[in-house]
Tab-separated table of C-alpha atoms and ligand atoms in Angstrom:
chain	number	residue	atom	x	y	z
A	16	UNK	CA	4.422	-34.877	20.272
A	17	UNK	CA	7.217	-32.888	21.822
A	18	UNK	CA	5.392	-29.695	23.211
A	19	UNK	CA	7.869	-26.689	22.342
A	20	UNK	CA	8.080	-23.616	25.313
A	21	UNK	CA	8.058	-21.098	22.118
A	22	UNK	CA	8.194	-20.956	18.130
A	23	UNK	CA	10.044	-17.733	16.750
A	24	UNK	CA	8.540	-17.733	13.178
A	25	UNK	CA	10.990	-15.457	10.968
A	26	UNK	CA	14.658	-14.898	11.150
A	27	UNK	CA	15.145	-11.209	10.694
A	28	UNK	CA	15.777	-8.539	13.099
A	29	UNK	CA	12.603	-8.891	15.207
A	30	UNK	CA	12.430	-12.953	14.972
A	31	UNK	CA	16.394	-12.791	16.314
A	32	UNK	CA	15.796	-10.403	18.900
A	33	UNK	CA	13.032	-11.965	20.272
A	34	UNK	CA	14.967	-15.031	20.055
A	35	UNK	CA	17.882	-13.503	22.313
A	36	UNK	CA	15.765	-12.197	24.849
A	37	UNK	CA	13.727	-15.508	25.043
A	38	UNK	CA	16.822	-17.517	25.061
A	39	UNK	CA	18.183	-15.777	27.362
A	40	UNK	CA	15.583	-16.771	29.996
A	41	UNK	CA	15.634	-19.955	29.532
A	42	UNK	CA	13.154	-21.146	27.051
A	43	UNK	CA	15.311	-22.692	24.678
A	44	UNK	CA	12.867	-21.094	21.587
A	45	UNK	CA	13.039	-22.675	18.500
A	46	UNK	CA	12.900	-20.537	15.187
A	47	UNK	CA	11.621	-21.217	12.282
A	48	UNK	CA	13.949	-19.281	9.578
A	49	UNK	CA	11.331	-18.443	6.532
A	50	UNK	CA	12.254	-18.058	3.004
A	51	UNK	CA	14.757	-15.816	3.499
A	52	UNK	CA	17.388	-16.748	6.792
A	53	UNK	CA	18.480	-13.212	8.097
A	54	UNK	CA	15.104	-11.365	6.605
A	55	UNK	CA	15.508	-8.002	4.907
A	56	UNK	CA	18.807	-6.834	6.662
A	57	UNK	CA	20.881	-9.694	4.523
A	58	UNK	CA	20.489	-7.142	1.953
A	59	UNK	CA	21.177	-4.176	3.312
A	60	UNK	CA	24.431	-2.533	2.734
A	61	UNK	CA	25.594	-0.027	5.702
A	62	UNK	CA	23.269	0.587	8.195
A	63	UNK	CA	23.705	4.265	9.310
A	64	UNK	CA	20.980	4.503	12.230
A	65	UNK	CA	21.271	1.136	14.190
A	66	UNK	CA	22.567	2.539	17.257
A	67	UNK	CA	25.587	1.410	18.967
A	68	UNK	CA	27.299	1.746	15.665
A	69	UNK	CA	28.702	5.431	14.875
A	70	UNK	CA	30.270	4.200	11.196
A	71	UNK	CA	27.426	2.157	10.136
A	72	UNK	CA	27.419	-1.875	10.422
A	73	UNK	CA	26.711	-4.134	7.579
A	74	UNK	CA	23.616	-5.840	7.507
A	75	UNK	CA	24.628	-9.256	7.419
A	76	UNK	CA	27.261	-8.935	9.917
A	77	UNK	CA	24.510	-7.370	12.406
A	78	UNK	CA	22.269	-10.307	11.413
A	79	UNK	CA	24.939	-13.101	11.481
A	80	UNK	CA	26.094	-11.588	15.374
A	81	UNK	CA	22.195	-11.447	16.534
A	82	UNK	CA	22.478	-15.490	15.433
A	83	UNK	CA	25.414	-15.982	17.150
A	84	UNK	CA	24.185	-14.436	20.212
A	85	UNK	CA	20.888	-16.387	19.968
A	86	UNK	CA	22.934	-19.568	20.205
A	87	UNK	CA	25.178	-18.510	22.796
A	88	UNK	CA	22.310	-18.601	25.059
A	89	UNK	CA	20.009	-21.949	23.547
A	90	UNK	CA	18.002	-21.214	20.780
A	91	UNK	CA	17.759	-23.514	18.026
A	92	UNK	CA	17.272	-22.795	14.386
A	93	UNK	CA	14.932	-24.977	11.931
A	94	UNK	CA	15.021	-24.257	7.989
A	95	UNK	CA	11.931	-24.098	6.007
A	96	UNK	CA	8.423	-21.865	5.819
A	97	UNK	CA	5.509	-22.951	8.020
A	98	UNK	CA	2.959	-24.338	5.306
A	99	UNK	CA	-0.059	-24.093	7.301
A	100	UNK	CA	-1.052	-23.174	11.129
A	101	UNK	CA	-3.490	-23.580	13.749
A	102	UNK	CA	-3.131	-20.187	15.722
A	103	UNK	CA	-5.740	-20.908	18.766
A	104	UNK	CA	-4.236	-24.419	19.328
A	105	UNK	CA	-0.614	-23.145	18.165
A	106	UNK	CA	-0.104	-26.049	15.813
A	107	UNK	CA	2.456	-25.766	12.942
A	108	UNK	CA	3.062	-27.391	9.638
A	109	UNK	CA	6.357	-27.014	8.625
A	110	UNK	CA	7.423	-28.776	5.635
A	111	UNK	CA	7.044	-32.208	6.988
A	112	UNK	CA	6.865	-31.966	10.651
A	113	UNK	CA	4.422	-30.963	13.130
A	114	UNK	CA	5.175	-28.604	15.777
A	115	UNK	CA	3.159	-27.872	18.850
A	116	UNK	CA	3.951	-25.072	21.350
A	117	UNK	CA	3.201	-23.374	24.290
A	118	UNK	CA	3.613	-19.633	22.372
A	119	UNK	CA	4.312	-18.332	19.022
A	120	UNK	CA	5.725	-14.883	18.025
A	121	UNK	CA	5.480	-14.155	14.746
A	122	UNK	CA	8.149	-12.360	13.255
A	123	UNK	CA	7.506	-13.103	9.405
A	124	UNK	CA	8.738	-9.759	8.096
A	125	UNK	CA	7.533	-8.649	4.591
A	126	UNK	CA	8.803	-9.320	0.658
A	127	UNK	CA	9.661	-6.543	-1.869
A	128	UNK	CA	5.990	-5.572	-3.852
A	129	UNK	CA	6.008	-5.682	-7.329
A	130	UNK	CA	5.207	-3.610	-10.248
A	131	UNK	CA	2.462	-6.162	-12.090
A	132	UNK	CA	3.498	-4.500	-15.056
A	133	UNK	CA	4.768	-6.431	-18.343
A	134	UNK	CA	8.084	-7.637	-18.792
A	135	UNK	CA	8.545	-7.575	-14.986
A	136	UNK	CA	8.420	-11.750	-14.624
A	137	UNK	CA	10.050	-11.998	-17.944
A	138	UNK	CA	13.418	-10.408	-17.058
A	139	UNK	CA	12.964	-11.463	-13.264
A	140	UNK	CA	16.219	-12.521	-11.973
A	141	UNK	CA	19.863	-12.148	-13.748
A	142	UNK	CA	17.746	-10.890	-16.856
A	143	UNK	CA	17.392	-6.619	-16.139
A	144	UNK	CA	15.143	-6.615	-13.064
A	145	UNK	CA	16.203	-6.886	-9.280
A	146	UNK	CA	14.941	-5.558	-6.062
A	147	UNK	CA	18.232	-5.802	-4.006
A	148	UNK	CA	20.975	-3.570	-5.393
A	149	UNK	CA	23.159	-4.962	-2.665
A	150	UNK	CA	22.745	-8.625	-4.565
A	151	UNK	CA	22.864	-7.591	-8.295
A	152	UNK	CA	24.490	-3.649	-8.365
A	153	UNK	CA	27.751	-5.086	-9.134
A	154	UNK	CA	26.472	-6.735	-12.420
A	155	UNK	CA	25.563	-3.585	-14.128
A	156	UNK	CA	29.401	-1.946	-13.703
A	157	UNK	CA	29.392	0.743	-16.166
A	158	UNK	CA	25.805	0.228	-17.420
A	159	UNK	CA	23.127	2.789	-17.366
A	160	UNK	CA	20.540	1.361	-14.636
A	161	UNK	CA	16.524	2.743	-13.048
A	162	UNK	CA	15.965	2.646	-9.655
A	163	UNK	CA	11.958	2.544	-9.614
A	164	UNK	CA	10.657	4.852	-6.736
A	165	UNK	CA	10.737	7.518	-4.173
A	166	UNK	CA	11.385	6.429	-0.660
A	167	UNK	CA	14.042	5.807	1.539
A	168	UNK	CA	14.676	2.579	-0.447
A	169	UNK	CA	14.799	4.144	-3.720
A	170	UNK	CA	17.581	6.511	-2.904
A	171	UNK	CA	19.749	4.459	-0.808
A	172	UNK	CA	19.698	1.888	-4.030
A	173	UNK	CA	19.921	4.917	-6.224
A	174	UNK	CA	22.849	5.942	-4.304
A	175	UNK	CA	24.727	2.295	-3.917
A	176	UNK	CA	24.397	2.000	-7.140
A	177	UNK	CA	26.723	4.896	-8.323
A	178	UNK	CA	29.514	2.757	-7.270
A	179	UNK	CA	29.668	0.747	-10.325
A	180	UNK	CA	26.795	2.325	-12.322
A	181	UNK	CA	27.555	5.158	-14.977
A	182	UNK	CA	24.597	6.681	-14.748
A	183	UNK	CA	21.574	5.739	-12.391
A	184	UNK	CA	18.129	7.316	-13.031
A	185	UNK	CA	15.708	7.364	-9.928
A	186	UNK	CA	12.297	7.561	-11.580
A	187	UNK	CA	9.478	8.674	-9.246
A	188	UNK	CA	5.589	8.847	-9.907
A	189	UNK	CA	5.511	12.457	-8.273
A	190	UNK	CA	7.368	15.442	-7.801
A	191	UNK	CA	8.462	15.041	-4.310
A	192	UNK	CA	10.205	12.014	-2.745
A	193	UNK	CA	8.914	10.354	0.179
A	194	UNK	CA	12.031	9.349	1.392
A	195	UNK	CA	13.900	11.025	4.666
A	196	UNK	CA	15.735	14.594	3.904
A	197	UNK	CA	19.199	12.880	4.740
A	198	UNK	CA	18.760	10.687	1.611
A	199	UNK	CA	17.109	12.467	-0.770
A	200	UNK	CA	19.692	15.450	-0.135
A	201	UNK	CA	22.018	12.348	-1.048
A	202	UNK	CA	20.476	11.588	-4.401
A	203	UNK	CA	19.815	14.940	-5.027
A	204	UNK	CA	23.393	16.178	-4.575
A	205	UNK	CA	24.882	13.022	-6.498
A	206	UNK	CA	25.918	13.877	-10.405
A	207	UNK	CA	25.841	10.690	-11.307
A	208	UNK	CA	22.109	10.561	-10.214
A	209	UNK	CA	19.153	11.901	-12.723
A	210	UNK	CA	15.710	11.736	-10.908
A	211	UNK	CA	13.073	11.879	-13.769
A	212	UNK	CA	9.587	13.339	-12.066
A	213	UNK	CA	6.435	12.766	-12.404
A	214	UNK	CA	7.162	9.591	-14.831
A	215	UNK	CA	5.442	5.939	-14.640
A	216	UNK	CA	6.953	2.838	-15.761
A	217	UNK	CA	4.456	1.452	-18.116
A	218	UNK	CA	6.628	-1.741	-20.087
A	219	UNK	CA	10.401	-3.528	-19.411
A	220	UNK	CA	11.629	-3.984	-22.404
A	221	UNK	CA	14.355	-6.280	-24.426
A	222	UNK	CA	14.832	-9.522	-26.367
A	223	UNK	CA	16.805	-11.874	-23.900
A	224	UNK	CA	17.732	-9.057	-21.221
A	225	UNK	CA	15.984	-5.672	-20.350
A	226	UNK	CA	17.417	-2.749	-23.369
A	227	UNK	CA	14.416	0.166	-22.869
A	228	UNK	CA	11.967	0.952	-20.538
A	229	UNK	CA	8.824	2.650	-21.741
A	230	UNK	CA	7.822	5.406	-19.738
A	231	UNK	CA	5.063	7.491	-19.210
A	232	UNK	CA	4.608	11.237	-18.022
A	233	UNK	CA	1.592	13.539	-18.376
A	234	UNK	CA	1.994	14.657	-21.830
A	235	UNK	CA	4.057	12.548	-22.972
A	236	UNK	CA	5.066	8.502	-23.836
A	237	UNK	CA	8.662	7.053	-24.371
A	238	UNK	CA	11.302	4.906	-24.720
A	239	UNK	CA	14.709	5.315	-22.810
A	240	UNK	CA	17.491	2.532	-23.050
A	241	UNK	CA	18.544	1.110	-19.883
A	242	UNK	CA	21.077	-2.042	-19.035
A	243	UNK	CA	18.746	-3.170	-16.031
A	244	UNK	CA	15.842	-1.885	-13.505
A	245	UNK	CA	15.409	-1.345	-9.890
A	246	UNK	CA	12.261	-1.941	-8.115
A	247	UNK	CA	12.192	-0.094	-4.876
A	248	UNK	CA	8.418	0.602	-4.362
A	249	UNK	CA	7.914	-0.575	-1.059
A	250	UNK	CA	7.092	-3.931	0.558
A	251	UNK	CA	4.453	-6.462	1.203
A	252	UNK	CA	3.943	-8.302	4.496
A	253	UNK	CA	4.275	-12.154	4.754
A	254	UNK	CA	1.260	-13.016	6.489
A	255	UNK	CA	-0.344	-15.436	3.647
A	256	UNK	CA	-0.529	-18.460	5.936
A	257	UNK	CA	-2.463	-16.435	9.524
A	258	UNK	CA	-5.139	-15.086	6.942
A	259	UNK	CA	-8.363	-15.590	8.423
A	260	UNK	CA	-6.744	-15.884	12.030
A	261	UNK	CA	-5.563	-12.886	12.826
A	262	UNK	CA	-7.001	-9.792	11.964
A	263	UNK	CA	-4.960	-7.822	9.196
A	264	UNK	CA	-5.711	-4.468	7.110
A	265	UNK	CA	-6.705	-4.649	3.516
A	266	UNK	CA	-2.762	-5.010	3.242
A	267	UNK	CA	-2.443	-7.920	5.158
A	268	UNK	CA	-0.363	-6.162	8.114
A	269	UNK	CA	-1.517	-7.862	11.130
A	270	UNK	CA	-3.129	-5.412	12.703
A	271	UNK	CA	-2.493	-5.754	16.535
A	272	UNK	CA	-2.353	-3.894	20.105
A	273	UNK	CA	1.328	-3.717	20.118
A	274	UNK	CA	3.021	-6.961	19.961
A	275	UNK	CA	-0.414	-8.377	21.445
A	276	UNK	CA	-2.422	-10.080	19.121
A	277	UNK	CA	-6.027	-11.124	19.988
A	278	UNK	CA	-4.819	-14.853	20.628
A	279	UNK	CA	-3.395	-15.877	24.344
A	280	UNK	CA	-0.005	-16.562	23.834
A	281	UNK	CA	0.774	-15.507	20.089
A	282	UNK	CA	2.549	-12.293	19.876
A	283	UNK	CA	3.733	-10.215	16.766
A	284	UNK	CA	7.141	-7.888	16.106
A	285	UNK	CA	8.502	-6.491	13.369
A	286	UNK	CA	7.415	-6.068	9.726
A	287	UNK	CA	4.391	-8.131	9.227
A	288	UNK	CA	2.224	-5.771	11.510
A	289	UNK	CA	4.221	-2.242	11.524
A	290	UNK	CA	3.205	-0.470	8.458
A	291	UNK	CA	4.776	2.819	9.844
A	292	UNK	CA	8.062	2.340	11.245
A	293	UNK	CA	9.823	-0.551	9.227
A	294	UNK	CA	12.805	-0.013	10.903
A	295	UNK	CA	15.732	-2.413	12.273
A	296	UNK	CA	15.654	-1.021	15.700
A	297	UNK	CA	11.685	-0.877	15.972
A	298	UNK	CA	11.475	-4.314	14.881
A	299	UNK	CA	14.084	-5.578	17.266
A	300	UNK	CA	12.288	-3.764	20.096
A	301	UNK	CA	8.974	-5.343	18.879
A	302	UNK	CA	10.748	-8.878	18.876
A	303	UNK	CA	12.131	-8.135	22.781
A	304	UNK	CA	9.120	-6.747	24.124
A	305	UNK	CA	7.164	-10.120	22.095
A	306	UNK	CA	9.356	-12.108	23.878
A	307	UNK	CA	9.670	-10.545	27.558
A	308	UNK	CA	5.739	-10.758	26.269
A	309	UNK	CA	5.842	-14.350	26.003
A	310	UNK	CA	7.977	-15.185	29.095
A	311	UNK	CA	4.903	-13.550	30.705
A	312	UNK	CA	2.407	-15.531	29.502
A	313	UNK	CA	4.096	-18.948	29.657
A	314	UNK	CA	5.076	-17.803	33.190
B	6	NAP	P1	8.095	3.514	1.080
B	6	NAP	O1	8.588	4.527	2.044
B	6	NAP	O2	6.732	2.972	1.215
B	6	NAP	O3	8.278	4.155	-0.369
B	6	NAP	C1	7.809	3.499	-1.504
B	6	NAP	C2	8.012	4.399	-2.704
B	6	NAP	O4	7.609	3.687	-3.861
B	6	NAP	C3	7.186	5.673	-2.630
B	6	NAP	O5	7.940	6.762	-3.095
B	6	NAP	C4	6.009	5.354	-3.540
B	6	NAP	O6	5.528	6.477	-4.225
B	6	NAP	C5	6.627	4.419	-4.552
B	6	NAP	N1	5.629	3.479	-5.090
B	6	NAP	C6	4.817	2.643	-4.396
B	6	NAP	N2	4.052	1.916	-5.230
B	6	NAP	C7	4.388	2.331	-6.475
B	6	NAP	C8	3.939	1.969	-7.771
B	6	NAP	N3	3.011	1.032	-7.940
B	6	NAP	N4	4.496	2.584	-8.825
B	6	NAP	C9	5.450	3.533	-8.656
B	6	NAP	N5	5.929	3.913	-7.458
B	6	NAP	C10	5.397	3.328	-6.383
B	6	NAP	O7	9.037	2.211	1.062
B	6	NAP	P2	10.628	2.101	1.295
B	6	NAP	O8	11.378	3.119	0.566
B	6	NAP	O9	10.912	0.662	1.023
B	6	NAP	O10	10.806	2.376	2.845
B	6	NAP	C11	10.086	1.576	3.788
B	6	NAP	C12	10.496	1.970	5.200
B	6	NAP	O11	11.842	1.587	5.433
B	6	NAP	C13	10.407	3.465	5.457
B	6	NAP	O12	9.971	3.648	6.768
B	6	NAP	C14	11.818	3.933	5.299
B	6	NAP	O13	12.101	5.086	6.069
B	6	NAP	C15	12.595	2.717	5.803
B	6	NAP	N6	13.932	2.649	5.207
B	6	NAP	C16	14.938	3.308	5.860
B	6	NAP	C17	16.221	3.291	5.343
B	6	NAP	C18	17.296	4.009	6.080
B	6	NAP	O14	16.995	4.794	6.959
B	6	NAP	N7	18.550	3.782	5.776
B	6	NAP	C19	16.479	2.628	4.130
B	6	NAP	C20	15.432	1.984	3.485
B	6	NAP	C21	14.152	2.006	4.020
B	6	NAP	P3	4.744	7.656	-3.464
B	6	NAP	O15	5.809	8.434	-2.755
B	6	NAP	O16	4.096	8.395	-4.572
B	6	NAP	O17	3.787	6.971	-2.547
């Protein structure tokens, strides 16, 4: 079996950075891409705080130029998720091959979580519910839309969404939002923006597509028509397959020194072991330092 120098898993910001700085010296990495080639960032609209950029830069143009510069200097890209993994003897199953390598970073990023709630799966997908306003906004032009939430998320989706929405209603469990003051002074500020407090999303409901959500607050239970429904409540990390490997919080972040995990030569960056910053730039610093990281210990 062809031994591999290093295996990038995940494609996002941190697996691409790490993949620039490890091409870059010379050890032709070899990334595994995940379910979703370009991670979160694919569907992300303007990114305001990526330095470098004083007008913003579009997510999947800053994704699709860290790929470019990957290849410019050797690395190599292979499609698919890793089914199953050996961490201690770095040994990967990925649909259909085996890989072996020297080092692993893993860079796996983390998913959109989900409400659990009914008539979430039913109207999953084209049908009323979404978690990327950047994919589906433009399908609810002059339709009355929820944005689930109170984060950063929430009100940037909130906020896209006024573009083509006629009226957007950012529904929060509290009375505060979580989110940063830059963007809740956005949604606050925005007319076409009604934030209903305190208020839980108990039922999506329709026939064939979503019509009413049915809402709860503390005295009261209702139903409010809506065209379609947001969910912007935060994220889950993709850390499935390293269960019982690596040690993770009751989350499944990897929980880690760092980028250092407690295996010799596997290192971690990005959004599968930072619950706190969940940013572009911290996860491309976590995916450099991984790699100058793994240079290290293959050196
Ligand atoms: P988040 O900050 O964890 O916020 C999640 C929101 O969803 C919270 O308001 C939370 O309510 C609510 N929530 C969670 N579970 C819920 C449930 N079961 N039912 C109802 N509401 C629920 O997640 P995020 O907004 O995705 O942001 C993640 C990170 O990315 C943050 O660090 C954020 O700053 C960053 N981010 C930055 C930007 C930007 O700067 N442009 C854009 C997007 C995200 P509570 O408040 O009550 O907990």
């Amino acid at each position: 079996m062809n031994v591999e120098n290093l295996v990038i898993i995940g494609s996002g910001c941190a697996g691409l950075t790490a993949a620039i700085y490890a091409a870059r010296a010379d050890l032709a990495p070899l990334i595994i891409e995940g379910q979703q080639p370009g991670g979160q960032l694919i569907q992300t609209t303007n990114i305001e705080n990526f330095p470098g950029f004083p007008d913003g830069v579009n997510g999947f143009d800053l994704v699709s130029n860290m790929r470019t510069q990957t290849e410019k200097f050797g690395a190599r890209f292979r499609s698919g998720v890793v089914e199953s993994i050996d961490l201690k003897k770095k040994i990967i199953d990925c649909e259909g091959d085996r890989i072996e390598s020297r080092a692993i970073i893993i860079a796996t990023g983390a998913v959109p979580r989900r409400l659990n709630i009914p008539g979430e799966e039913k109207f999953w997908g084209g049908k009323g519910v979404s978690t990327c306003a950047t994919c589906d906004g433009a399908f609810y032009r002059n339709k009355v839309v929820a944005v689930i939430g109170g984060g950063d998320s929430a009100c940037e989706e909130a906020h896209f969404l006024t573009r083509f929405c006629l009226k957007v209603y950012l529904i929060h469990r509290r009375n505060q939002l979580r989110a940063s003051k830059i963007m809740a002074d956005r949604v606050l500020s925005n007319p076409r923006i009604e934030v209903l407090w305190n208020t839980i999303l108990l039922e999506i409901c329709g026939k064939e597509k979503v019509t009413h959500l049915y809402l709860k607050t503390q005295d009261n239970e209702y139903d409010l028509s809506f065209d379609g429904v947001f969910l912007a409540i935060g994220h889950m990390p993709n850390t499935k397959v390293f269960e019982n490997q690596v040690e993770c919080d009751s989350e499944g972040y990897i929980l880690a020194n760092g980028i250092t995990t407690g295996i010799p030569g596997v290192f971690v960056a990005g959004d599968c072991c930072d619950r706190h910053y969940r940013q572009a730039i911290t996860a491309a610093g976590m995916g450099a330092a991984a790699a100058i990281a793994a240079e290290r210990y293959l050196s």
